[in-house]
Short mmCIF file of C-alpha atoms and ligand atoms in Angstrom, two decimals:
data_model
loop_
_atom_site.label_atom_id
_atom_site.label_comp_id
_atom_site.label_asym_id
_atom_site.label_seq_id
_atom_site.Cartn_x
_atom_site.Cartn_y
_atom_site.Cartn_z
CA MET A 1 -145.71 -43.85 37.82
CA LYS A 2 -143.33 -41.45 37.11
CA ILE A 3 -143.79 -39.31 34.35
CA ILE A 4 -139.92 -37.00 33.57
CA SER A 5 -139.63 -35.09 30.88
CA ASP A 6 -136.08 -33.78 31.89
CA PRO A 7 -133.37 -35.62 30.67
CA GLN A 8 -131.02 -35.21 33.58
CA GLU A 9 -133.30 -36.29 35.85
CA ILE A 10 -134.27 -39.30 34.58
CA GLN A 11 -130.72 -40.28 34.43
CA ALA A 12 -130.16 -39.63 37.80
CA LEU A 13 -132.97 -42.00 38.52
CA CYS A 14 -132.55 -44.65 36.29
CA ARG A 15 -128.33 -44.32 37.78
CA GLY A 16 -130.16 -44.72 41.24
CA LEU A 17 -131.31 -47.85 39.85
CA ARG A 18 -128.67 -49.18 38.18
CA PHE A 19 -126.31 -49.17 40.67
CA SER A 20 -128.13 -50.25 43.14
CA GLY A 21 -129.10 -53.95 41.11
CA VAL A 22 -132.30 -53.31 39.81
CA THR A 23 -133.12 -54.18 36.37
CA THR A 24 -135.11 -52.48 33.74
CA ALA A 25 -136.27 -52.72 30.59
CA LEU A 26 -137.27 -49.81 27.73
CA VAL A 27 -139.57 -49.82 25.15
CA PRO A 28 -138.41 -46.92 23.64
CA THR A 29 -141.99 -45.27 21.43
CA MET A 30 -142.68 -42.28 19.60
CA GLY A 31 -146.06 -42.54 21.17
CA PHE A 32 -149.74 -43.02 20.17
CA LEU A 33 -150.06 -46.39 21.64
CA HIS A 34 -151.43 -49.66 20.12
CA ASP A 35 -151.95 -53.63 21.83
CA GLY A 36 -148.12 -53.45 19.63
CA HIS A 37 -146.52 -51.56 21.86
CA LYS A 38 -148.50 -53.42 25.46
CA SER A 39 -147.05 -56.16 23.55
CA LEU A 40 -143.60 -54.83 23.86
CA LEU A 41 -144.59 -53.32 27.50
CA LEU A 42 -145.85 -56.90 28.83
CA ALA A 43 -142.38 -58.78 27.52
CA ALA A 44 -140.83 -56.26 29.24
CA LYS A 45 -142.70 -56.52 32.79
CA ASN A 46 -142.05 -60.11 32.55
CA ARG A 47 -137.95 -59.43 31.76
CA ALA A 48 -137.08 -56.59 34.66
CA GLU A 49 -138.04 -55.28 38.26
CA LYS A 50 -139.07 -51.65 36.50
CA VAL A 51 -140.50 -50.79 32.96
CA ILE A 52 -139.47 -47.16 31.44
CA LEU A 53 -141.20 -45.86 28.72
CA SER A 54 -140.01 -43.52 25.72
CA ILE A 55 -142.43 -41.16 23.95
CA PHE A 56 -140.43 -39.05 21.90
CA VAL A 57 -141.59 -38.44 18.04
CA ASN A 58 -137.26 -37.86 16.97
CA PRO A 59 -137.43 -35.19 14.60
CA THR A 60 -134.18 -36.52 13.37
CA GLN A 61 -135.57 -39.90 11.71
CA PHE A 62 -138.31 -37.77 9.95
CA GLY A 63 -136.94 -36.78 6.10
CA PRO A 64 -137.20 -33.65 4.40
CA GLY A 65 -141.44 -33.54 3.24
CA GLU A 66 -142.24 -37.29 5.54
CA ASP A 67 -145.46 -36.82 8.40
CA LEU A 68 -142.66 -35.18 11.49
CA GLU A 69 -146.12 -32.93 11.71
CA ALA A 70 -148.26 -34.41 11.39
CA TYR A 71 -147.56 -37.56 13.46
CA PRO A 72 -150.41 -38.95 15.54
CA ARG A 73 -149.48 -38.04 19.00
CA ASP A 74 -152.37 -38.28 22.20
CA PHE A 75 -150.02 -38.18 25.17
CA ASN A 76 -152.98 -38.35 27.58
CA ARG A 77 -154.56 -41.66 26.61
CA ASP A 78 -150.26 -43.22 26.55
CA VAL A 79 -150.24 -41.77 30.32
CA LYS A 80 -154.01 -43.50 30.59
CA ILE A 81 -152.36 -46.92 28.33
CA ALA A 82 -148.92 -47.42 30.70
CA GLU A 83 -151.04 -46.86 33.77
CA GLU A 84 -153.33 -49.44 32.77
CA VAL A 85 -150.19 -51.59 31.56
CA GLY A 86 -147.99 -50.95 35.10
CA VAL A 87 -145.53 -48.87 33.21
CA ASP A 88 -143.17 -47.54 37.15
CA ILE A 89 -141.43 -44.66 34.25
CA VAL A 90 -142.56 -42.65 31.67
CA PHE A 91 -139.55 -41.10 29.66
CA ALA A 92 -141.13 -38.00 27.44
CA PRO A 93 -138.91 -35.60 26.59
CA LYS A 94 -139.49 -32.23 24.64
CA PRO A 95 -137.21 -32.06 20.96
CA GLU A 96 -135.20 -29.47 22.64
CA ALA A 97 -133.94 -31.39 25.61
CA MET A 98 -132.74 -33.83 23.40
CA TYR A 99 -131.25 -31.73 21.20
CA GLY A 100 -129.19 -29.13 21.84
CA PRO A 101 -128.89 -26.11 19.34
CA ASP A 102 -125.12 -27.12 19.16
CA HIS A 103 -125.68 -30.54 18.47
CA ALA A 104 -122.83 -32.29 16.61
CA THR A 105 -122.84 -36.08 16.14
CA TRP A 106 -124.36 -38.68 15.32
CA VAL A 107 -124.66 -42.43 15.05
CA GLU A 108 -124.62 -44.41 12.07
CA ALA A 109 -124.27 -48.34 10.70
CA PRO A 110 -124.13 -47.49 7.30
CA GLU A 111 -123.66 -50.99 5.61
CA LEU A 112 -127.01 -52.39 7.45
CA ALA A 113 -128.98 -49.17 5.75
CA LYS A 114 -128.35 -49.67 2.01
CA GLU A 115 -131.29 -51.74 1.23
CA LEU A 116 -135.14 -51.49 2.86
CA CYS A 117 -136.02 -48.57 4.69
CA GLY A 118 -132.17 -46.98 4.44
CA ALA A 119 -132.47 -46.76 1.03
CA SER A 120 -135.45 -44.86 0.03
CA ARG A 121 -135.08 -43.19 4.16
CA PRO A 122 -131.24 -42.17 3.84
CA THR A 123 -131.13 -40.00 7.13
CA HIS A 124 -133.70 -42.36 9.00
CA PHE A 125 -131.12 -44.80 10.57
CA ARG A 126 -128.58 -42.30 12.11
CA GLY A 127 -132.02 -40.33 13.50
CA VAL A 128 -132.56 -43.29 15.03
CA CYS A 129 -129.72 -44.65 16.33
CA THR A 130 -127.88 -41.72 17.65
CA VAL A 131 -131.85 -41.09 20.18
CA VAL A 132 -131.34 -44.83 21.03
CA LEU A 133 -127.95 -44.79 22.08
CA LYS A 134 -129.14 -41.65 23.74
CA LEU A 135 -131.64 -43.14 25.32
CA PHE A 136 -129.44 -45.68 26.91
CA ASN A 137 -127.66 -43.41 28.47
CA LEU A 138 -130.56 -41.88 29.62
CA CYS A 139 -131.93 -44.56 30.81
CA MET A 140 -129.43 -47.32 31.94
CA PRO A 141 -132.02 -50.40 31.33
CA THR A 142 -130.47 -53.54 31.53
CA PHE A 143 -133.01 -55.06 28.77
CA ALA A 144 -134.15 -52.99 25.47
CA LEU A 145 -137.34 -54.69 23.41
CA PHE A 146 -138.30 -53.71 20.16
CA GLY A 147 -140.79 -54.87 17.77
CA GLU A 148 -140.24 -57.18 14.56
CA LYS A 149 -141.97 -54.94 12.04
CA ASP A 150 -139.08 -52.65 12.02
CA TRP A 151 -136.92 -55.61 10.86
CA GLN A 152 -134.29 -53.42 9.55
CA GLN A 153 -134.16 -51.19 13.22
CA LEU A 154 -134.13 -53.70 15.21
CA ALA A 155 -130.76 -55.96 13.06
CA ILE A 156 -128.94 -51.43 13.54
CA ILE A 157 -129.16 -51.29 16.95
CA LYS A 158 -128.67 -54.44 18.06
CA ALA A 159 -125.35 -54.23 15.67
CA MET A 160 -124.73 -51.09 17.13
CA THR A 161 -125.04 -52.39 20.44
CA ARG A 162 -122.93 -55.33 19.98
CA ASP A 163 -120.08 -52.72 18.22
CA LEU A 164 -119.93 -49.91 20.76
CA ASN A 165 -120.24 -52.13 23.64
CA LEU A 166 -123.41 -50.90 25.28
CA PRO A 167 -124.38 -52.69 28.48
CA VAL A 168 -127.68 -53.39 27.27
CA GLN A 169 -129.62 -56.56 26.59
CA VAL A 170 -131.85 -55.97 23.21
CA GLU A 171 -134.95 -58.20 22.58
CA GLY A 172 -137.06 -58.67 19.54
CA CYS A 173 -141.16 -58.57 20.08
CA PRO A 174 -143.32 -60.35 17.37
CA ILE A 175 -145.18 -58.12 15.06
CA VAL A 176 -148.67 -57.71 16.42
CA ARG A 177 -152.03 -57.81 13.71
CA GLU A 178 -155.32 -57.11 13.26
CA PRO A 179 -157.14 -60.16 13.26
CA ASP A 180 -157.19 -59.71 9.50
CA GLY A 181 -153.89 -59.96 9.70
CA LEU A 182 -153.13 -55.83 8.94
CA ALA A 183 -149.77 -55.35 11.18
CA LEU A 184 -150.97 -52.70 13.74
CA SER A 185 -148.95 -49.28 13.55
CA SER A 186 -149.76 -45.88 14.58
CA ARG A 187 -149.58 -44.67 11.33
CA ASN A 188 -153.12 -46.89 10.88
CA SER A 189 -154.78 -44.43 11.49
CA TYR A 190 -154.24 -41.87 9.06
CA LEU A 191 -156.28 -44.82 6.37
CA THR A 192 -159.34 -44.27 5.20
CA GLN A 193 -161.99 -47.05 5.25
CA SER A 194 -161.75 -48.03 1.48
CA GLU A 195 -157.70 -47.95 2.15
CA ARG A 196 -157.63 -49.93 5.38
CA GLN A 197 -159.91 -52.45 3.54
CA GLN A 198 -157.35 -53.69 1.38
CA ALA A 199 -154.73 -53.28 3.54
CA PRO A 200 -154.59 -57.24 4.97
CA HIS A 201 -153.20 -57.31 1.60
CA ILE A 202 -150.14 -55.90 2.17
CA PHE A 203 -149.09 -59.10 4.61
CA LYS A 204 -151.46 -62.00 2.31
CA GLY A 205 -148.71 -60.90 -0.49
CA LEU A 206 -145.90 -62.34 2.08
CA LYS A 207 -147.80 -65.37 2.70
CA LEU A 208 -148.23 -65.74 -1.09
CA VAL A 209 -144.45 -65.42 -1.09
CA GLN A 210 -143.76 -67.55 1.67
CA LYS A 211 -146.78 -70.41 -0.20
CA LEU A 212 -144.59 -70.01 -2.78
CA ALA A 213 -140.72 -70.57 -1.86
CA ARG A 214 -142.43 -73.31 0.35
CA ASN A 215 -143.56 -75.07 -3.08
CA GLY A 216 -139.97 -74.77 -4.79
CA GLU A 217 -139.98 -71.25 -6.33
CA HIS A 218 -136.46 -69.39 -5.11
CA ASP A 219 -136.46 -66.88 -7.72
CA PRO A 220 -136.38 -63.24 -6.03
CA ARG A 221 -137.70 -61.75 -9.88
CA GLN A 222 -140.37 -64.51 -10.36
CA LEU A 223 -141.31 -64.53 -6.50
CA LYS A 224 -141.80 -60.70 -6.74
CA LYS A 225 -143.30 -60.50 -9.55
CA ALA A 226 -145.97 -62.99 -8.49
CA VAL A 227 -146.16 -60.86 -5.29
CA GLU A 228 -146.41 -57.83 -7.10
CA GLU A 229 -149.73 -59.00 -9.31
CA TYR A 230 -151.46 -60.55 -6.63
CA TRP A 231 -151.19 -56.39 -5.04
CA GLN A 232 -152.49 -55.16 -8.52
CA GLU A 233 -155.96 -57.48 -8.23
CA HIS A 234 -156.21 -56.98 -5.00
CA LEU A 235 -154.74 -53.47 -3.34
CA PRO A 236 -155.13 -51.24 -6.42
CA LEU A 237 -154.94 -47.99 -3.90
CA GLY A 238 -151.16 -49.68 -2.91
CA GLU A 239 -147.96 -47.76 -4.42
CA ILE A 240 -144.71 -50.09 -3.92
CA ASP A 241 -142.09 -48.41 -1.71
CA TYR A 242 -140.03 -51.30 -1.74
CA LEU A 243 -140.66 -55.58 -1.37
CA GLU A 244 -136.95 -56.71 -1.66
CA PHE A 245 -135.86 -60.03 -0.26
CA VAL A 246 -132.98 -60.44 2.10
CA ASN A 247 -130.64 -61.33 4.73
CA PRO A 248 -132.04 -61.53 8.08
CA VAL A 249 -129.08 -60.62 9.57
CA LYS A 250 -127.07 -58.60 7.04
CA ILE A 251 -129.97 -56.92 4.98
CA GLU A 252 -128.14 -57.89 2.16
CA ARG A 253 -130.66 -59.00 -0.82
CA VAL A 254 -129.86 -62.67 -1.50
CA ASP A 255 -129.98 -64.26 -5.01
CA ALA A 256 -132.65 -67.30 -3.79
CA VAL A 257 -135.05 -67.30 -1.63
CA GLN A 258 -133.58 -70.47 0.36
CA GLY A 259 -132.64 -70.77 4.19
CA GLU A 260 -133.81 -68.03 6.50
CA THR A 261 -134.61 -64.58 4.12
CA LEU A 262 -136.15 -61.41 5.46
CA VAL A 263 -139.55 -60.24 2.69
CA ALA A 264 -140.20 -56.92 3.82
CA VAL A 265 -142.29 -54.35 2.18
CA ALA A 266 -142.40 -50.92 2.52
CA MET A 267 -146.13 -50.04 0.51
CA ARG A 268 -147.18 -46.48 0.09
CA LEU A 269 -151.65 -46.13 0.64
CA GLY A 270 -152.86 -42.75 1.32
CA LYS A 271 -151.26 -40.94 3.06
CA ALA A 272 -149.64 -44.05 5.51
CA ARG A 273 -146.27 -45.53 4.67
CA LEU A 274 -146.94 -49.07 5.69
CA ILE A 275 -143.96 -51.70 6.08
CA ASP A 276 -143.98 -55.31 6.89
CA ASN A 277 -141.83 -58.50 6.57
CA LEU A 278 -141.60 -61.79 6.85
CA LEU A 279 -138.92 -64.30 7.09
CA ILE A 280 -139.53 -66.64 5.56
CA ARG A 281 -137.49 -70.39 6.16
CA SER A 282 -137.88 -72.45 2.53
O1 LIG B 301 -139.41 -47.73 16.28
C1 LIG B 301 -139.95 -46.95 17.06
O2 LIG B 301 -141.44 -46.06 17.50
C2 LIG B 301 -138.88 -45.15 16.79
O3 LIG B 301 -137.88 -45.36 15.75
C3 LIG B 301 -137.80 -45.70 18.27
C4 LIG B 301 -137.17 -47.11 18.21
C5 LIG B 301 -138.50 -45.00 18.97
C6 LIG B 301 -136.68 -44.37 18.38
O4 LIG B 301 -137.21 -42.98 18.17
#
């Protein structure tokens, strides 16, 4: 397994692979790998001849006062996991190698970033789009895989890839959960014992929405009320950042939860801000 930190070096290597017809799959991450990342890496191995894992805590997608400094990091452990899974290339650049002092160009998809995380983190997706485009240009992958836990991120990256004619096939992979339903996230490491005990109710709340919608309740306000009450009782340590019902492609609020609707939540639980979602068909 090669470990590369220099953007020029990875680009030269990946250009060689691309032009010699070797298929590659990129899994972009911010490190502190868990089983969700592992499932992306295994899917990548099934797609392509070579797997590239990028590890980069991208500063431009964190807003002021967010957890950039505190974001969990363990590079040696990540490398071990990458080796176990059979990754071919790890790309782990330093922030100053990715963003020069004169960096002046940003990529955005504002229409898709109005709701959900884009509403509470106004510069987040600009940072994500910009770094993902840079990673695509450096790694030139045939495929790129992202988790569906960050559904809005995946929708935005798919739109960017389509709109800018990027020669990459972007694919989403299902959310990986703990046995009690909590979606895996590097930020779960922030949770205290009592917060961790309550955290599975985030997903249980989403399942409640699904059940009510399937039983004929299609009004987002009624569904919201029901799940808020459920969380008040079972998740008193949580503070809802948002709970929204959106079209899964356009990421626009819906008036009725009918057909395919994404129910998405961001919840503050102590130091952690956790997101989760469920695609409902009713
Ligand atoms: O999902 C993430 O971990 C990050 O947003 C990504 C896609 C690696 C970009 O920094």
